[in-house]
Amino acid sequence: NLGDDEWTGVTDIVVDPRDSDRIYAATWQHHRNVAAYMGSGPKSAIYRSDDGGQTWKKLSDGLPEGSMGKIGLAISFQQPDVVYAAIELNRRTGGIYRSTDRGNSWEKRSDTVAGGTGPHYYQELYASPHQFDRLYLMDVYMQVSVDGGSTFNKVKSRYRHCDSHALAFKSSDPDYIMVGVDGGIYESFDGAENWHYIENLPVTQFYKVAVDDDEPFYNIYGGTQDNGTQGGPSRTDNVHGIQNSDWRLVLDWDGHQPATEPGNPDIIYAER
């Protein structure tokens, strides 16, 4: 088993497209509580299995020694012996690594590490199924490399929410990309030149909620992850039900604990 202690778990898995028994996995040793955060450890590592996960071999030749942080993995669709790793550490030892021999040895390509609130919040890595050595690194603003991770540039993100986490491709269309961010899902039909927001997913991550005593229907307020503090009605007399337009933004940025004024539903407290 991998990640078999309290502080170590598996953060990424990729499978060889030629052989489904060949699996690569990244483990991450970390610990977080109300008082402190430990973002790395000596059990953070990369492993390969050639028998469908029955046994695992640790891959370390050319990788940083000692403790490592969160690791993202990607595998080339065009040349599956080529594997990539985005390793969270300082910019002298962390960065983008590439192996051309199924992970037996690694070469550092660049010092690029995801940033923002911390690499551990991002660090996912994706390889294009259409172009060899084209990589996408999830970050506050998604980055792209066309040379196997040696250099990166920011992907155009005008009119798109920041904080990228997930990416999907379409095998039949090299210009199509779908990205998941803190603000929802966007898609591009022209290789990330322009983005279209998918509006029919009324979901977000709420931390805490509060209610007021308005009549005839009380209102609900919630602090969200990177989508501010939002409020909306608990019920409606609209025959079509509660609409997205019934909700409003009370305060921007990240929200957490909202509060209301008893007896006065016009007063709302929020934090960011």
Coordinates of C-alpha atoms in Angstrom, one line a residue:
N1 CA 0.0 0.0 0.0
L2 CA 1.0 3.6 -0.6
G3 CA 0.3 6.4 1.9
D4 CA -0.3 3.9 4.8
D5 CA 0.3 6.2 7.7
E6 CA -1.7 9.1 9.3
W7 CA 0.1 11.9 7.5
T8 CA 0.8 10.4 4.1
G9 CA -1.6 10.0 1.2
V10 CA -1.7 9.7 -2.6
T11 CA -2.2 13.0 -4.4
D12 CA -2.0 11.9 -8.1
I13 CA -2.2 8.8 -10.3
V14 CA -1.5 8.5 -14.0
V15 CA -1.7 5.4 -16.1
D16 CA 0.4 4.4 -19.2
P17 CA -2.0 4.6 -22.2
R18 CA -0.3 1.6 -23.7
D19 CA -0.4 -0.7 -20.6
S20 CA -3.0 -0.2 -17.9
D21 CA -1.0 -2.3 -15.5
R22 CA 1.8 0.4 -15.5
I23 CA 0.7 3.0 -13.0
Y24 CA 2.5 6.0 -11.6
A25 CA 1.5 7.5 -8.2
A26 CA 2.7 10.4 -6.1
T27 CA 2.5 10.4 -2.3
W28 CA 2.4 13.5 -0.1
Q29 CA 3.4 13.6 3.5
H30 CA 1.8 16.6 5.3
H31 CA -0.1 17.6 8.4
R32 CA -2.5 20.4 9.2
N33 CA -4.3 21.4 12.3
V34 CA -5.7 24.6 13.9
A35 CA -2.2 25.6 15.1
A36 CA 0.2 24.7 12.3
Y37 CA 0.7 23.4 8.8
M38 CA 3.5 21.0 7.8
G39 CA 3.6 20.9 4.0
S40 CA 6.3 18.4 3.2
G41 CA 8.0 15.3 4.5
P42 CA 10.5 12.5 3.5
K43 CA 7.6 10.2 2.6
S44 CA 6.5 12.4 -0.3
A45 CA 7.7 10.5 -3.3
I46 CA 6.9 9.1 -6.8
Y47 CA 6.3 5.4 -7.4
R48 CA 5.7 3.1 -10.3
S49 CA 3.8 -0.2 -10.5
D50 CA 4.1 -2.6 -13.5
D51 CA 1.6 -5.1 -12.2
G52 CA -1.6 -3.1 -11.7
G53 CA -0.7 -1.9 -8.2
Q54 CA 0.3 -5.2 -6.6
T55 CA 3.8 -4.0 -6.0
W56 CA 5.5 -0.5 -6.2
K57 CA 9.0 0.8 -7.0
K58 CA 10.1 4.1 -5.6
L59 CA 11.5 6.4 -8.3
S60 CA 14.1 8.8 -7.0
D61 CA 17.1 9.0 -9.3
G62 CA 17.5 12.7 -10.2
L63 CA 14.7 13.9 -7.9
P64 CA 15.3 16.1 -4.8
E65 CA 16.5 14.3 -1.7
G66 CA 14.9 14.6 1.7
S67 CA 11.5 16.2 2.2
M68 CA 9.2 17.1 -0.7
G69 CA 5.8 18.8 -0.9
K70 CA 2.8 18.1 -3.1
I71 CA 3.6 16.4 -6.4
G72 CA 1.6 16.5 -9.6
L73 CA 2.1 14.0 -12.4
A74 CA 1.5 13.8 -16.1
I75 CA 2.3 11.2 -18.8
S76 CA 2.9 11.9 -22.5
F77 CA 0.2 10.4 -24.8
Q78 CA 2.5 10.5 -27.8
Q79 CA 5.5 8.9 -26.0
P80 CA 4.3 7.2 -22.8
D81 CA 7.8 6.5 -21.6
V82 CA 8.0 10.2 -20.9
V83 CA 6.6 11.2 -17.5
Y84 CA 6.5 14.7 -15.9
A85 CA 6.4 15.8 -12.3
A86 CA 5.6 19.2 -10.7
I87 CA 7.3 19.1 -7.3
E88 CA 6.5 21.6 -4.5
L89 CA 9.7 22.9 -2.9
N90 CA 11.7 26.0 -2.9
R91 CA 12.7 27.3 -6.4
R92 CA 16.2 26.0 -6.1
T93 CA 15.2 22.3 -5.8
G94 CA 11.5 22.2 -6.6
G95 CA 10.1 22.7 -10.1
I96 CA 9.3 20.7 -13.2
Y97 CA 11.0 17.3 -13.7
R98 CA 10.9 15.0 -16.7
S99 CA 11.8 11.4 -17.2
T100 CA 12.2 9.7 -20.6
D101 CA 12.6 6.1 -19.3
R102 CA 9.4 5.4 -17.3
G103 CA 10.6 7.3 -14.2
N104 CA 13.9 5.4 -13.7
S105 CA 15.8 8.6 -14.0
W106 CA 14.7 12.3 -13.9
E107 CA 16.0 15.6 -15.2
K108 CA 15.0 19.0 -13.9
R109 CA 13.5 21.2 -16.6
S110 CA 12.8 24.4 -14.7
D111 CA 12.3 26.0 -11.3
T112 CA 8.6 26.6 -12.0
V113 CA 6.4 26.0 -9.0
A114 CA 2.7 27.0 -8.6
G115 CA 2.3 30.0 -6.3
G116 CA -0.5 32.2 -4.9
T117 CA -1.8 30.9 -1.6
G118 CA 0.7 28.1 -1.7
P119 CA 1.7 25.5 -4.3
H120 CA -0.2 22.8 -2.4
Y121 CA -3.5 24.5 -3.4
Y122 CA -2.6 23.9 -7.1
Q123 CA 0.3 21.9 -8.5
E124 CA -1.7 19.7 -10.8
L125 CA 0.0 19.0 -14.1
Y126 CA -1.6 18.0 -17.4
A127 CA 0.0 16.8 -20.7
S128 CA -1.7 17.6 -24.0
P129 CA -3.0 14.6 -25.9
H130 CA -2.4 16.5 -29.1
Q131 CA 1.1 17.9 -28.9
F132 CA 4.2 16.2 -27.4
D133 CA 5.9 18.1 -24.5
R134 CA 2.9 20.6 -24.2
L135 CA 2.1 20.9 -20.5
Y136 CA -0.4 22.8 -18.4
L137 CA 0.4 23.7 -14.8
M138 CA -2.5 24.6 -12.6
D139 CA -1.9 27.8 -10.7
V140 CA -3.5 31.1 -9.7
Y141 CA -3.3 31.8 -13.5
M142 CA -2.9 28.6 -15.5
Q143 CA 0.5 28.2 -17.2
V144 CA 1.5 26.4 -20.4
S145 CA 4.8 25.0 -21.6
V146 CA 5.5 23.8 -25.2
D147 CA 9.0 22.5 -24.4
G148 CA 8.5 19.9 -21.8
G149 CA 8.5 22.2 -18.8
S150 CA 11.7 24.2 -19.6
T151 CA 9.7 27.5 -19.9
F152 CA 6.2 28.5 -19.0
N153 CA 3.8 31.3 -20.0
K154 CA 0.5 32.3 -18.5
V155 CA -2.6 31.2 -20.4
K156 CA -4.9 34.0 -21.4
S157 CA -7.5 34.4 -18.7
R158 CA -9.4 37.6 -19.5
Y159 CA -13.0 37.4 -18.3
R160 CA -12.2 34.1 -16.5
H161 CA -12.0 33.4 -12.8
C162 CA -8.6 32.7 -11.4
D163 CA -7.4 29.7 -9.3
S164 CA -7.2 26.8 -11.8
H165 CA -7.4 23.2 -10.6
A166 CA -8.6 20.8 -13.2
L167 CA -8.3 20.5 -17.0
A168 CA -10.0 18.3 -19.7
F169 CA -9.3 17.9 -23.4
K170 CA -11.4 16.6 -26.3
S171 CA -9.6 13.9 -28.3
S172 CA -11.4 15.0 -31.5
D173 CA -10.6 18.7 -31.2
P174 CA -7.1 20.0 -30.4
D175 CA -8.4 23.6 -29.9
Y176 CA -10.9 22.6 -27.2
I177 CA -10.0 22.9 -23.5
M178 CA -12.2 22.8 -20.4
V179 CA -10.9 24.2 -17.1
G180 CA -12.2 24.0 -13.6
V181 CA -11.5 26.9 -11.3
D182 CA -12.7 28.3 -8.0
G183 CA -15.5 30.1 -9.9
G184 CA -16.8 27.2 -11.8
I185 CA -16.1 25.7 -15.3
Y186 CA -15.0 27.5 -18.4
E187 CA -14.4 26.1 -21.9
S188 CA -12.4 27.4 -24.9
F189 CA -12.9 26.5 -28.5
D190 CA -9.8 28.3 -29.8
G191 CA -6.9 27.0 -27.8
A192 CA -7.4 29.3 -24.7
E193 CA -7.6 32.5 -26.7
N194 CA -11.2 33.1 -25.5
W195 CA -13.3 31.5 -22.7
H196 CA -16.9 30.7 -22.3
Y197 CA -18.4 30.4 -18.8
I198 CA -20.8 27.5 -18.2
E199 CA -23.6 29.1 -16.3
N200 CA -25.9 26.2 -15.6
L201 CA -24.0 24.9 -12.6
P202 CA -25.4 26.7 -9.5
V203 CA -22.9 25.3 -7.1
T204 CA -20.1 26.7 -4.9
Q205 CA -18.2 25.8 -1.7
F206 CA -19.8 27.2 1.4
Y207 CA -17.9 27.4 4.7
K208 CA -20.6 28.7 7.1
V209 CA -24.2 30.0 6.8
A210 CA -26.5 32.4 8.7
V211 CA -30.2 33.2 8.4
D212 CA -32.2 36.3 9.1
D213 CA -35.8 36.7 10.3
D214 CA -37.3 38.4 7.2
E215 CA -40.9 37.7 6.2
P216 CA -42.6 36.0 4.6
F217 CA -39.5 34.0 3.8
Y218 CA -36.2 34.3 5.6
N219 CA -32.9 34.7 3.7
I220 CA -29.9 32.6 3.8
Y221 CA -26.3 34.0 3.7
G222 CA -23.1 32.0 3.2
G223 CA -19.4 32.6 3.1
T224 CA -17.8 30.8 0.1
Q225 CA -14.4 29.8 -1.2
D226 CA -13.2 32.7 -3.4
N227 CA -16.7 33.6 -4.4
G228 CA -17.5 36.1 -1.6
T229 CA -20.4 36.1 0.8
Q230 CA -23.7 35.4 -1.0
G231 CA -27.3 35.7 0.0
G232 CA -30.7 34.5 -1.3
P233 CA -34.2 33.6 -0.3
S234 CA -35.2 30.4 1.5
R235 CA -38.4 30.2 -0.5
T236 CA -40.2 32.0 -3.3
D237 CA -43.7 32.4 -4.6
N238 CA -42.3 32.4 -8.2
V239 CA -43.9 29.4 -10.0
H240 CA -40.4 28.7 -11.6
G241 CA -38.8 28.4 -8.2
I242 CA -35.7 30.2 -6.9
Q243 CA -33.6 31.6 -9.7
N244 CA -29.9 32.4 -9.9
S245 CA -30.9 36.1 -10.1
D246 CA -32.6 35.8 -6.7
W247 CA -29.1 35.5 -5.1
R248 CA -26.8 38.5 -4.6
L249 CA -23.2 39.1 -3.7
V250 CA -22.9 40.8 -0.3
L251 CA -19.1 41.0 -0.1
D252 CA -16.4 39.9 -2.6
W253 CA -13.2 37.8 -2.3
D254 CA -13.2 34.8 0.1
G255 CA -16.1 34.6 2.6
H256 CA -16.3 32.7 5.8
Q257 CA -18.7 33.5 8.7
P258 CA -21.7 35.8 7.9
A259 CA -24.1 37.1 10.5
T260 CA -27.4 38.9 10.5
E261 CA -29.0 41.5 12.8
P262 CA -32.0 40.1 14.8
G263 CA -35.1 42.2 14.0
N264 CA -33.5 44.0 11.1
P265 CA -33.0 41.8 8.0
D266 CA -31.4 44.8 6.1
I267 CA -28.2 44.5 8.2
I268 CA -25.8 41.8 7.3
Y269 CA -22.2 41.2 8.5
A270 CA -19.6 39.5 6.4
E271 CA -15.9 39.0 6.4
R272 CA -13.1 38.4 3.9

